[in-house]
Structures are given as C-alpha cells and as structure tokens.
PDB file of C-alpha atoms and ligand atoms in Angstrom:
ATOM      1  CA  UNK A   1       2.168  17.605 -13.183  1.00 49.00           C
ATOM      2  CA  UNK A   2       3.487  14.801 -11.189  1.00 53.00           C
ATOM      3  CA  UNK A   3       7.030  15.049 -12.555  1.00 67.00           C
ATOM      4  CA  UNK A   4       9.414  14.809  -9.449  1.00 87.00           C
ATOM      5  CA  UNK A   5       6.920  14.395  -6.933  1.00 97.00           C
ATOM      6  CA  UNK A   6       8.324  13.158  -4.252  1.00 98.00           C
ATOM      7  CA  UNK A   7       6.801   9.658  -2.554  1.00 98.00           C
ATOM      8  CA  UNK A   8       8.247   8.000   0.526  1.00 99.00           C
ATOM      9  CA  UNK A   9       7.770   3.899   0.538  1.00 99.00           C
ATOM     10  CA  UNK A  10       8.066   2.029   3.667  1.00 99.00           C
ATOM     11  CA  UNK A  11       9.208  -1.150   3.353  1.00 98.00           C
ATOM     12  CA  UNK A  12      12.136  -3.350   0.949  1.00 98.00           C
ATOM     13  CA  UNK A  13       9.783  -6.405   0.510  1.00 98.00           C
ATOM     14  CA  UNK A  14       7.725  -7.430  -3.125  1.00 98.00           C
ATOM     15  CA  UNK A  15       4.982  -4.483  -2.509  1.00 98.00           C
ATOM     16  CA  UNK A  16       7.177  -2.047  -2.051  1.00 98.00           C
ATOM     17  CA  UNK A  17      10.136  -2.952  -4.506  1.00 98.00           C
ATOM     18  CA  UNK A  18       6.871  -3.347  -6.937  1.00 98.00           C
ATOM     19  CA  UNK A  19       5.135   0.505  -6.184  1.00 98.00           C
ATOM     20  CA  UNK A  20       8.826   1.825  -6.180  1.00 98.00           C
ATOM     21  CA  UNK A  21       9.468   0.507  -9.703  1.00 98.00           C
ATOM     22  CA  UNK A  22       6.306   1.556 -10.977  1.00 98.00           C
ATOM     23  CA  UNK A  23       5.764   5.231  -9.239  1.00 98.00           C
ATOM     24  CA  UNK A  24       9.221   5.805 -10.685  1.00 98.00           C
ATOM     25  CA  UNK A  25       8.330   4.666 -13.876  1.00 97.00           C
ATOM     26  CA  UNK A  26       5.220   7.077 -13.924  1.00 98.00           C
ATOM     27  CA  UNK A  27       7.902   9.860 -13.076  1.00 97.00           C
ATOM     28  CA  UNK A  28       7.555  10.208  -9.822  1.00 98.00           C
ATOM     29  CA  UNK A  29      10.748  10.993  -6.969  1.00 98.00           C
ATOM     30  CA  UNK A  30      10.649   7.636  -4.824  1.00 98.00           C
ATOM     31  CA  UNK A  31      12.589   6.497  -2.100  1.00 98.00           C
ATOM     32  CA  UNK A  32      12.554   3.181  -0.426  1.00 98.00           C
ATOM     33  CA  UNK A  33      12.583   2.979   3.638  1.00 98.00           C
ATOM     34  CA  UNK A  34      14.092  -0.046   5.653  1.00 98.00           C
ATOM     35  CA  UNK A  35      16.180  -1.134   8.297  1.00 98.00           C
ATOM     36  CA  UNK A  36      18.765  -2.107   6.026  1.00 98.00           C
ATOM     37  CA  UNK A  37      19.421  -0.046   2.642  1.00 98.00           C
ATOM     38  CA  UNK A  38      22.063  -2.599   1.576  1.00 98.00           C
ATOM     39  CA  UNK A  39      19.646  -5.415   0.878  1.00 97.00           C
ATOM     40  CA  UNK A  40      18.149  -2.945  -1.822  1.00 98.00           C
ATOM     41  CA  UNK A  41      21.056  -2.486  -3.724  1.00 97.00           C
ATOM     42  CA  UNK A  42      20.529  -4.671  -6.541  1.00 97.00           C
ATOM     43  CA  UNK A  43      16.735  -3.245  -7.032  1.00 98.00           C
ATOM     44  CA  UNK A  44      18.126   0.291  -6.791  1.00 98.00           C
ATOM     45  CA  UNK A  45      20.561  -0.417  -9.872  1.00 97.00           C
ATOM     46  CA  UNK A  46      17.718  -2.130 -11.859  1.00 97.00           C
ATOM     47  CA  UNK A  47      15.342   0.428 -11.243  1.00 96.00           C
ATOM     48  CA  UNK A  48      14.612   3.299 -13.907  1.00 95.00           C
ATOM     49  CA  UNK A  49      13.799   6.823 -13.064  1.00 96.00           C
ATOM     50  CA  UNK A  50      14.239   8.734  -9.701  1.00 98.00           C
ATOM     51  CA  UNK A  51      14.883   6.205  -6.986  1.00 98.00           C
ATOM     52  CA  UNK A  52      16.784   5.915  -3.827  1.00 98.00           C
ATOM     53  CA  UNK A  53      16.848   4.324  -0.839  1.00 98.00           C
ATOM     54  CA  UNK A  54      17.047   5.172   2.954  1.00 98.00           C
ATOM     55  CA  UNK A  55      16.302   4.596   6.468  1.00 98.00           C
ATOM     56  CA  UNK A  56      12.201   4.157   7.303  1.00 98.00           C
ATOM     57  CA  UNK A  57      12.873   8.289   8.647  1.00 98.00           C
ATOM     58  CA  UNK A  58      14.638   9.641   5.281  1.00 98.00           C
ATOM     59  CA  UNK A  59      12.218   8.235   2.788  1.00 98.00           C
ATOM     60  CA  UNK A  60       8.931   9.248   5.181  1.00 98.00           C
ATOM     61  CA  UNK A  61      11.011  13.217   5.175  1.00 98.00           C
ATOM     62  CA  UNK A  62      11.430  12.817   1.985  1.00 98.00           C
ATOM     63  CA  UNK A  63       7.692  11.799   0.842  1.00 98.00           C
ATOM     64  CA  UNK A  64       5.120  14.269   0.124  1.00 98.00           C
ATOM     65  CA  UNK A  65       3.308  11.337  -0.041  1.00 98.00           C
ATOM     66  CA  UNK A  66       4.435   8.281   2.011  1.00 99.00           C
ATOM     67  CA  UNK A  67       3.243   4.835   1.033  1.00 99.00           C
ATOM     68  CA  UNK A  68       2.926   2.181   4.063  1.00 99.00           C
ATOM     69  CA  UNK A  69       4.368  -1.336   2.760  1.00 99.00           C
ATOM     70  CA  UNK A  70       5.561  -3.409   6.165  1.00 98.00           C
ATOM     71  CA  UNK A  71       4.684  -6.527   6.971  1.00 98.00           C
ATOM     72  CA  UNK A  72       1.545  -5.376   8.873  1.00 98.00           C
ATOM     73  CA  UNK A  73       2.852  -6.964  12.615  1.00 98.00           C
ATOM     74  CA  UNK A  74       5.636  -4.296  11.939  1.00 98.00           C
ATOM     75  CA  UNK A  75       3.654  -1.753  10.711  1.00 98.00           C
ATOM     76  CA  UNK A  76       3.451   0.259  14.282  1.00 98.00           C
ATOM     77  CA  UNK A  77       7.251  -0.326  14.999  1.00 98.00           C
ATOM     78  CA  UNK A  78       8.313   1.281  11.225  1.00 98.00           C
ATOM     79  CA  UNK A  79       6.172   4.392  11.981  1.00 98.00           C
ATOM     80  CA  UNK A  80       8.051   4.673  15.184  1.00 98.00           C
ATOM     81  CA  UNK A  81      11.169   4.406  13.555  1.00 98.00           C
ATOM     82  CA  UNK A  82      10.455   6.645  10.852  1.00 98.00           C
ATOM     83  CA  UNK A  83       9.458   9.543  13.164  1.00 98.00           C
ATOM     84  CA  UNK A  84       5.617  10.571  13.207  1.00 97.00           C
ATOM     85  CA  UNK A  85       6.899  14.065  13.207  1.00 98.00           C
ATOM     86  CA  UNK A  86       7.669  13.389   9.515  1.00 98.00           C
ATOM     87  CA  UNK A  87       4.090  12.679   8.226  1.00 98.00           C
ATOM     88  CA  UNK A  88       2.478  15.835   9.536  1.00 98.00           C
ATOM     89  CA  UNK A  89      -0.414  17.178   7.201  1.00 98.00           C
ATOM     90  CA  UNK A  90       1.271  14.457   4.445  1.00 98.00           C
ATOM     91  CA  UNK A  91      -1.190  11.952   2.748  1.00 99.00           C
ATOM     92  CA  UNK A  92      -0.443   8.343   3.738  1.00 99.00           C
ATOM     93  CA  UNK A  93      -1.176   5.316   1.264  1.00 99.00           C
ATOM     94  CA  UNK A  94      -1.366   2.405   3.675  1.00 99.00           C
ATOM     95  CA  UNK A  95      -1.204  -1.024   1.591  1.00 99.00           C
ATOM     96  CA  UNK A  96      -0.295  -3.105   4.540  1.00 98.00           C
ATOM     97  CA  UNK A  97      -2.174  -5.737   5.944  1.00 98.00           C
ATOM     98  CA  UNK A  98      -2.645  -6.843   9.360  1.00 98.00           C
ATOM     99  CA  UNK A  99      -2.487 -10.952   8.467  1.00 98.00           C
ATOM    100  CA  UNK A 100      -1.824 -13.017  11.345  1.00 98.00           C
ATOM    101  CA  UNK A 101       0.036 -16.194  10.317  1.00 97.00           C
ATOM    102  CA  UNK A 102       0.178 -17.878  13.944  1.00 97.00           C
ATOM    103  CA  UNK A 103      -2.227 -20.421  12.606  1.00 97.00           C
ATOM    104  CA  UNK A 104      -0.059 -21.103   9.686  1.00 96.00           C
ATOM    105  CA  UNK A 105      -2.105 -20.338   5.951  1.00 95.00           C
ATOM    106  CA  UNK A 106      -4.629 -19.246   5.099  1.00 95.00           C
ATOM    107  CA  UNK A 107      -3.710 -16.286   7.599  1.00 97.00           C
ATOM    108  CA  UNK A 108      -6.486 -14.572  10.045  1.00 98.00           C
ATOM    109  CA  UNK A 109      -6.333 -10.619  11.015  1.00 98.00           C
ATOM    110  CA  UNK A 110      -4.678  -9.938  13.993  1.00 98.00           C
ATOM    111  CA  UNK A 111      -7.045  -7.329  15.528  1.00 97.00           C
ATOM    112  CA  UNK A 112     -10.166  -8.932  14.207  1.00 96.00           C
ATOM    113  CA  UNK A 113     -12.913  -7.084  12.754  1.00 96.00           C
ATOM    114  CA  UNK A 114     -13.124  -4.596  15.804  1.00 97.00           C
ATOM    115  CA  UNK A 115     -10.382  -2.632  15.008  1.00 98.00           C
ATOM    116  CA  UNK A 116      -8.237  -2.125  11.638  1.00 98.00           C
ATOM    117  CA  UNK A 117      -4.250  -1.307  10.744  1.00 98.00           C
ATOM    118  CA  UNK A 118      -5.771   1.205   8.876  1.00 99.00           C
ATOM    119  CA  UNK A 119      -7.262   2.813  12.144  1.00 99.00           C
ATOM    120  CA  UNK A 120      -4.240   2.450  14.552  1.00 98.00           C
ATOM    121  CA  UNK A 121      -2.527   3.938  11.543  1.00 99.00           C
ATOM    122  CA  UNK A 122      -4.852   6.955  11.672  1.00 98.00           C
ATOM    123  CA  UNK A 123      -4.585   7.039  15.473  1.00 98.00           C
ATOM    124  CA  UNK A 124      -0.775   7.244  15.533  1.00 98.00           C
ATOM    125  CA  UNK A 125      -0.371   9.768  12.569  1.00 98.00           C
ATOM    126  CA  UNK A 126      -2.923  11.656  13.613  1.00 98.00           C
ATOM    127  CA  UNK A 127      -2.098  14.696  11.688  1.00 98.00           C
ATOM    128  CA  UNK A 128      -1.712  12.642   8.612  1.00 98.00           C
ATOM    129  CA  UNK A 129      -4.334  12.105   6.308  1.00 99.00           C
ATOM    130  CA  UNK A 130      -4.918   8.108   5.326  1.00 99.00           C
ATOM    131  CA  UNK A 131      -6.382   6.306   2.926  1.00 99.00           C
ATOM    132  CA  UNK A 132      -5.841   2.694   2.768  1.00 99.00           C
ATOM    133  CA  UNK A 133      -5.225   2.065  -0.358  1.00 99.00           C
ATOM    134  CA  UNK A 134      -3.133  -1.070  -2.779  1.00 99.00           C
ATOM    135  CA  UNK A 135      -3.922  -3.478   0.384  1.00 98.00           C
ATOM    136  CA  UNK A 136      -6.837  -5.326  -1.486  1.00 98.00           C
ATOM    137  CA  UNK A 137      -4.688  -6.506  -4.877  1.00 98.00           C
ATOM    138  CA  UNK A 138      -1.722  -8.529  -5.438  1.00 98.00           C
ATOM    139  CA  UNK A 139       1.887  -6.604  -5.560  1.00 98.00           C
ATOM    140  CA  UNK A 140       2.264  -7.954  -9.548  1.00 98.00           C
ATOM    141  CA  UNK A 141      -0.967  -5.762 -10.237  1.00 98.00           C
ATOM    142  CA  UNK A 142      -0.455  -2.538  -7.693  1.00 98.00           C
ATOM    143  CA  UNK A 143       0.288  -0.781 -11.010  1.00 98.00           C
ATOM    144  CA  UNK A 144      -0.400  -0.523 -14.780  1.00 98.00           C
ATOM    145  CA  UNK A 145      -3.195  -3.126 -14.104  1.00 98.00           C
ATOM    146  CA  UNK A 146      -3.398  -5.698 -16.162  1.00 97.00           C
ATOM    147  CA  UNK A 147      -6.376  -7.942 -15.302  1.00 97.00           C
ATOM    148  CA  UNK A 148      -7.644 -10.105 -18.598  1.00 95.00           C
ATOM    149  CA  UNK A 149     -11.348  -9.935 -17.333  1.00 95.00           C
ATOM    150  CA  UNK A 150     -11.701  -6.337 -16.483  1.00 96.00           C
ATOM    151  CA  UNK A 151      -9.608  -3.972 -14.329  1.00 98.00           C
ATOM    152  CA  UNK A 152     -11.913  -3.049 -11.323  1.00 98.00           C
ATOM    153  CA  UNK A 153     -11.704   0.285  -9.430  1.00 98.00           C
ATOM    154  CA  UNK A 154      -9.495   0.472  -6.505  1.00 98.00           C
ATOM    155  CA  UNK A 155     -11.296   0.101  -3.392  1.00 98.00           C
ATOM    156  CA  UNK A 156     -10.071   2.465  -0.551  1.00 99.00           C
ATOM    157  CA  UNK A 157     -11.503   4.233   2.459  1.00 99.00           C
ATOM    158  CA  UNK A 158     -10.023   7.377   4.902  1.00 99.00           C
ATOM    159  CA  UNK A 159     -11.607  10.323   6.777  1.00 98.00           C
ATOM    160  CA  UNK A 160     -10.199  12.727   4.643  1.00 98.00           C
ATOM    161  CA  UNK A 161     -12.266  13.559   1.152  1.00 98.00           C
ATOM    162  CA  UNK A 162      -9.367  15.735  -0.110  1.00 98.00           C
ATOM    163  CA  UNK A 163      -6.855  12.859   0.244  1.00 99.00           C
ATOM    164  CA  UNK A 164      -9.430  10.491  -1.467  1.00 99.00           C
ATOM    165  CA  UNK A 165      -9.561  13.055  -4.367  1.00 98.00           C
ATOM    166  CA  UNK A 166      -5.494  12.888  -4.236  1.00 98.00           C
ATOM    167  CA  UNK A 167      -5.612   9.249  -4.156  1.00 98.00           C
ATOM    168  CA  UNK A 168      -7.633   8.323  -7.050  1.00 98.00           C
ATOM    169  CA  UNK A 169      -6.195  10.986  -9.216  1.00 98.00           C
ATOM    170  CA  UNK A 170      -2.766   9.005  -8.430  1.00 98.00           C
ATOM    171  CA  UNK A 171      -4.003   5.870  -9.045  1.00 98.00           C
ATOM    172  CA  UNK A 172      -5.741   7.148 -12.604  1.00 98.00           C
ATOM    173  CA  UNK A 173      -2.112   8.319 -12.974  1.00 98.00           C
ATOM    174  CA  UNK A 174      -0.723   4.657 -12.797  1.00 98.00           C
ATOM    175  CA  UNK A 175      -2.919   3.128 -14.530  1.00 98.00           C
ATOM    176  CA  UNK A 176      -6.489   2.412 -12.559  1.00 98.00           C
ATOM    177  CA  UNK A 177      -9.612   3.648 -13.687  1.00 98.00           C
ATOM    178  CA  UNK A 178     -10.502   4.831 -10.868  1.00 98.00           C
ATOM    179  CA  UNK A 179     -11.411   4.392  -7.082  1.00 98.00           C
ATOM    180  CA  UNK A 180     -14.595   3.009  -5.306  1.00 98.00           C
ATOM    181  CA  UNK A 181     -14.735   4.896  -1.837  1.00 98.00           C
ATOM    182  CA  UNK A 182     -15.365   2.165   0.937  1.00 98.00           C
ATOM    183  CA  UNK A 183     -16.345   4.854   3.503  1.00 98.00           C
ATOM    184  CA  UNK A 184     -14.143   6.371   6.293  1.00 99.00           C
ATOM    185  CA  UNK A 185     -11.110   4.586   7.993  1.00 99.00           C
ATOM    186  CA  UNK A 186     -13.084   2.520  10.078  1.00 98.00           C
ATOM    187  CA  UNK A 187     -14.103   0.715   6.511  1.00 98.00           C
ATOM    188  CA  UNK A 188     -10.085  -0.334   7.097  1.00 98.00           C
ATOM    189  CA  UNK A 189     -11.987  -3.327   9.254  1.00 98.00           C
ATOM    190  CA  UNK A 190     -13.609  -4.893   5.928  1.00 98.00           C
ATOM    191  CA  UNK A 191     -10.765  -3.242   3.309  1.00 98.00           C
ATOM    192  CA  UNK A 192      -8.359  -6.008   4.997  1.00 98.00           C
ATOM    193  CA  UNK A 193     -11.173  -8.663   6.507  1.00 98.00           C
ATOM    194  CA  UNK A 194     -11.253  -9.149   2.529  1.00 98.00           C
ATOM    195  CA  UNK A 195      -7.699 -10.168   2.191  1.00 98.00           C
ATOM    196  CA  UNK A 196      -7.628 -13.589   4.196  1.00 98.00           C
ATOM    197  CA  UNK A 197     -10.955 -14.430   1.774  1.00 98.00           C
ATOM    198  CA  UNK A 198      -8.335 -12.812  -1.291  1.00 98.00           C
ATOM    199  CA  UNK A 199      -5.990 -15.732   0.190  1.00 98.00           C
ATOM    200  CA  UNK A 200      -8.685 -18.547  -0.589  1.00 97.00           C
ATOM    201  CA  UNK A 201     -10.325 -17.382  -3.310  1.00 98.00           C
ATOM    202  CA  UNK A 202      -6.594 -17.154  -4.881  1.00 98.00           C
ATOM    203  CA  UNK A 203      -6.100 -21.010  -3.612  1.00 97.00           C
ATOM    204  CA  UNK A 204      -9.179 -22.250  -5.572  1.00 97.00           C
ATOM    205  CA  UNK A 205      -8.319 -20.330  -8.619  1.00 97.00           C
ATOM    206  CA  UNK A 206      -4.443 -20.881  -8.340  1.00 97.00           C
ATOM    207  CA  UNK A 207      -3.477 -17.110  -8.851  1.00 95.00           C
ATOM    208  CA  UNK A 208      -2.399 -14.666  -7.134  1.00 95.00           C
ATOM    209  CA  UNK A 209      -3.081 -12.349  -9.480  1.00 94.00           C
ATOM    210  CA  UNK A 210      -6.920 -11.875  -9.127  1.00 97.00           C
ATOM    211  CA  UNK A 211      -8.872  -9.021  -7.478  1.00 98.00           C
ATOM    212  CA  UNK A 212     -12.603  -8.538  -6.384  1.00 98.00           C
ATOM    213  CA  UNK A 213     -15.037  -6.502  -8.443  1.00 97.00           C
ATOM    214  CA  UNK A 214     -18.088  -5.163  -7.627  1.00 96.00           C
ATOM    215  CA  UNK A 215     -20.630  -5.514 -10.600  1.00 95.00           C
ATOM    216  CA  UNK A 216     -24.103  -4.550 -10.947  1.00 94.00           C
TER     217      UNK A 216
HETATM  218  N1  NAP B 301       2.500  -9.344  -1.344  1.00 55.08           N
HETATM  219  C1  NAP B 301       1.396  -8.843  -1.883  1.00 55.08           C
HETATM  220  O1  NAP B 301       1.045  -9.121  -3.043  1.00 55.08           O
HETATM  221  C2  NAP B 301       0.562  -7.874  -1.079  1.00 55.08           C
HETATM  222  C3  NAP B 301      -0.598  -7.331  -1.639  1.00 55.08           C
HETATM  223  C4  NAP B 301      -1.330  -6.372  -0.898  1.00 55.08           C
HETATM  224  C5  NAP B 301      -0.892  -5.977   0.342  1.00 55.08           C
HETATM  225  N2  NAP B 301       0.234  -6.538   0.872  1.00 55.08           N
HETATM  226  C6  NAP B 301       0.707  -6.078   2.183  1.00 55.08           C
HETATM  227  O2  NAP B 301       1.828  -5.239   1.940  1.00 55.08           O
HETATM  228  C7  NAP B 301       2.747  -5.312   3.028  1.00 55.08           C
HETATM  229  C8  NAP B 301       4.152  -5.631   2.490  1.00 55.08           C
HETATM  230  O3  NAP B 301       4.145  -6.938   1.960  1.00 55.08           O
HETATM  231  P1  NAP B 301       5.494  -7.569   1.348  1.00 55.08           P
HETATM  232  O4  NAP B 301       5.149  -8.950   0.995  1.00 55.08           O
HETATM  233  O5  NAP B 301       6.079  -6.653   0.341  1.00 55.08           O
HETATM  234  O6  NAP B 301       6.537  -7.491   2.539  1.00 55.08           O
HETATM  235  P2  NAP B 301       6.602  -8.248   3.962  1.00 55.08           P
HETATM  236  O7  NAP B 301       7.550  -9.359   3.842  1.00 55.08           O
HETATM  237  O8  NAP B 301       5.234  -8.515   4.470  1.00 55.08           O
HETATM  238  O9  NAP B 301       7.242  -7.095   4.872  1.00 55.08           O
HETATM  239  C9  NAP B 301       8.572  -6.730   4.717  1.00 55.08           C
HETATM  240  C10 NAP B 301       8.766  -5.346   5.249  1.00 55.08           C
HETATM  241  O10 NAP B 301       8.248  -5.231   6.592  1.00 55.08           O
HETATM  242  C11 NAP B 301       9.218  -4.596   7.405  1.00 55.08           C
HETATM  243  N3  NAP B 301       9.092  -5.077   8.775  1.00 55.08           N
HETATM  244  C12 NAP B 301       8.774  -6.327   9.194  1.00 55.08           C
HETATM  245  N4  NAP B 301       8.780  -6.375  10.544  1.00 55.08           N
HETATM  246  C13 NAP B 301       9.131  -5.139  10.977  1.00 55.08           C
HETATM  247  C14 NAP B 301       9.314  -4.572  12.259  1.00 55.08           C
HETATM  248  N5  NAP B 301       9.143  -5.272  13.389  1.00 55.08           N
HETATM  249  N6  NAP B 301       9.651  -3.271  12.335  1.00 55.08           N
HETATM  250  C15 NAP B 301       9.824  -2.541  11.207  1.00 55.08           C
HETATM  251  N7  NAP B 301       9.664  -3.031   9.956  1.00 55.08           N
HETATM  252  C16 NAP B 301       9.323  -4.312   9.850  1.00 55.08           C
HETATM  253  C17 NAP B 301      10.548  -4.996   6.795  1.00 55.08           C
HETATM  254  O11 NAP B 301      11.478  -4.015   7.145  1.00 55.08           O
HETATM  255  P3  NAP B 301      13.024  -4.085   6.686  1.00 55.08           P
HETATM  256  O12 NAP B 301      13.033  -3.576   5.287  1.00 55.08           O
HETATM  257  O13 NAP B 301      13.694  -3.166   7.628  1.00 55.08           O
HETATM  258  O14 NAP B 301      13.447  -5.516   6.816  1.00 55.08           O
HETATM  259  C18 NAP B 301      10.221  -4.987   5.311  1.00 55.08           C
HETATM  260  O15 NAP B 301      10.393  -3.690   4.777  1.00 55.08           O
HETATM  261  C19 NAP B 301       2.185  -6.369   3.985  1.00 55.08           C
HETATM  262  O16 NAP B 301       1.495  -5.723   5.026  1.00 55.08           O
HETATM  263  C20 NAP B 301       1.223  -7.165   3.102  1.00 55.08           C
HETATM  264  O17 NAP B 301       0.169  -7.753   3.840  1.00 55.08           O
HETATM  265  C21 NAP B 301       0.951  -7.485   0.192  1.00 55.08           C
END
C-alpha cells in the first residue's frame, strides 16, 4: 500500500540522511531537500530504493508527506524557501528541534516552554496538518527500532486526529509499535522541553541511543 509513496525530507544532515535511507528502504518515493544537492551525492549513490535529491521546494512538491529535519534555528527559513504553497492540505512530520546552543552543551530551547517549533510550524503551514513526530529519539533509532530494553511507542502530538491516524500507521510501517498521542500541537512545548533532559540523561548513561518510556 505504501509502495511509491511519495515523502519530501527537509534537510541533508544525520536525521534526514537516516529517515531517507530507511523510508526508502520500507519502499517508499523519498527525496532529500537542501541548499546544496551536491553535498548529498555520495548518500544518494549508497542509498537503496527510490531516492533523490533536490532543492528544500522540489522535495516539499514532491512529498505527499513532507518530513521537517533542519537544524531547528533554520527551521522557519527552510519552510520559506521551500514555498508554503507546497504543503497545502499535506501531512507534515516535524522531527526538528528548537535547541539553543548559545550556552554551549547541554543546549536550552530557544522559545522556552511558552511557545514550541512545533507551533510556529503549525502557524506558518497553516493549511498543513502537523504532527511532531521522530523529534524525541536519536537519528540511529528513527527507524526499524532497535532498543535492547524495550522499544517504546512514539510519542507525538498535532491538531489533526486524521494525520495522527496517518502517522502511527507509518511509523507501524517502519518498524514502531505504535504511537502515544501527547495531545494537540501545543504538547510541541513538552515533546521538545524533553530533548535538552534526552541530552543529559544520554551524558550519564553515555548513549545516544536511548529513548524515554512511559511504564505503568
Ligand atoms: N541528531 C539526532 O539524533 C536528532 C534526533 C531527533 C531530532 N533531531 C533534530 O532533527 C533536526 C536535524 O538534525 P541533524 O543533526 O540531522 O541536522 P542539523 O545539523 O541540525 O541541521 C542540518 C540541516 O539544517 C538546515 N539548515 C540549517 N540552518 C538553516 C537555515 N538558516 N536555513 C535553511 N536550512 C538550514 C541545513 O540545510 P542545508 O542542507 O541547506 O545545509 C541542513 O539540511 C534538528 O532540528 C535536530 O534537533 C536530531
């Protein structure tokens, strides 16, 4: 059912190099959006499945679903770029993280806990439908989870229950179990408030590969 479906990525760093591998692997149509296509060359010709690479605008046009993986600070300027025009009625995976690293590490959130990336997200595309979604786990684990103590369900939150529905059939599709609805995109404030703690927790434990789980 998902053969060929099409998903834009935004961004040429680890996260997205890492979703663009695996969607394609799980037979999906992906294209990679940046500033500067060369510099994905060498990932292009060592990826398997459909994959190509564009400007931020070509891969959002040609996503049915466009995943959001800037460096949060650019986050606002990529959507820009890529046209908000193309996004219309489209659901949008935001992984990206607003970290501020002014203070050097651990990093703090750059809008604090009053507003969200998630939200401004929402705000600009707002005929898109948004889920944050990836931002809480490490790029290594985004898909085909592989956790040695228990794969937890992938938090996410958005306005839209339809694109919730979407989203955690996707994420079954790669390999999750499942997804543990947060609330709507103002949950985005807490989503990423939980990824400068992800930071230290991953400090203590030296990994970067953990995640939180909630048990009862
Ligand atoms: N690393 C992880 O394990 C992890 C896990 C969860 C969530 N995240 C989040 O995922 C996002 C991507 O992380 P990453 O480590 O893969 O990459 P990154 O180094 O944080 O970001 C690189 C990407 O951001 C784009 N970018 C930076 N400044 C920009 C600007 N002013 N205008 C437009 N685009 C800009 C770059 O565009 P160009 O391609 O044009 O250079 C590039 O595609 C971040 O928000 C991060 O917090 C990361």
């Amino acid at each position: 059912m998902t053969e060929g479906r099409k998903v834009g990525i935004l961004g040429s760093g680890t996260v997205a190099q890492r979703l663009g591998r695996g969607f394609a692997e799980h037979r999906f149509d992906v294209m990679l959006g940046t500033r500067d296509p060369k510099k994905l060359e060498e990932w292009k010709a060592a990826s398997h499945g459909k994959v190509s690479v564009g400007s931020f605008a070509a891969a959002a046009a040609h996503g049915e679903i466009v995943v959001l993986a800037t460096a949060g600070s650019g986050t606002e300027a990529a959507l820009d770029l890529a046209g908000p025009e193309h996004f219309i009625g489209k659901l949008v995976l935001d992984a990206s993280n607003p970290l501020d690293f002014s203070h050097g590490m651990p990093p703090g959130l750059l809008y604090g806990t009053s507003d969200s990336l998630g939200e401004r997200v929402q705000r600009k595309l707002s005929h898109a439908r948004v889920v944050k979604c990836f931002n809480t786990v490490s790029h290594a684990q985004m898909v085909d989870p592989h956790f040695r103590e228990g794969i937890p369900l992938m938090m996410i939150c958005g306005d839209d229950p339809g694109a919730k529905a979407e989203t955690e059939k996707i994420l079954r599709e790669l390999g999750w179990p499942g997804a543990l609805d947060v609330g709507g995109i103002d949950a985005a404030r807490w989503l990423e408030a939980l990824v400068p703690l992800w930071v230290r927790v991953g400090g203590r434990l030296e990994t970067y590969e953990h995640a939180f789980r909630a048990v009862r």
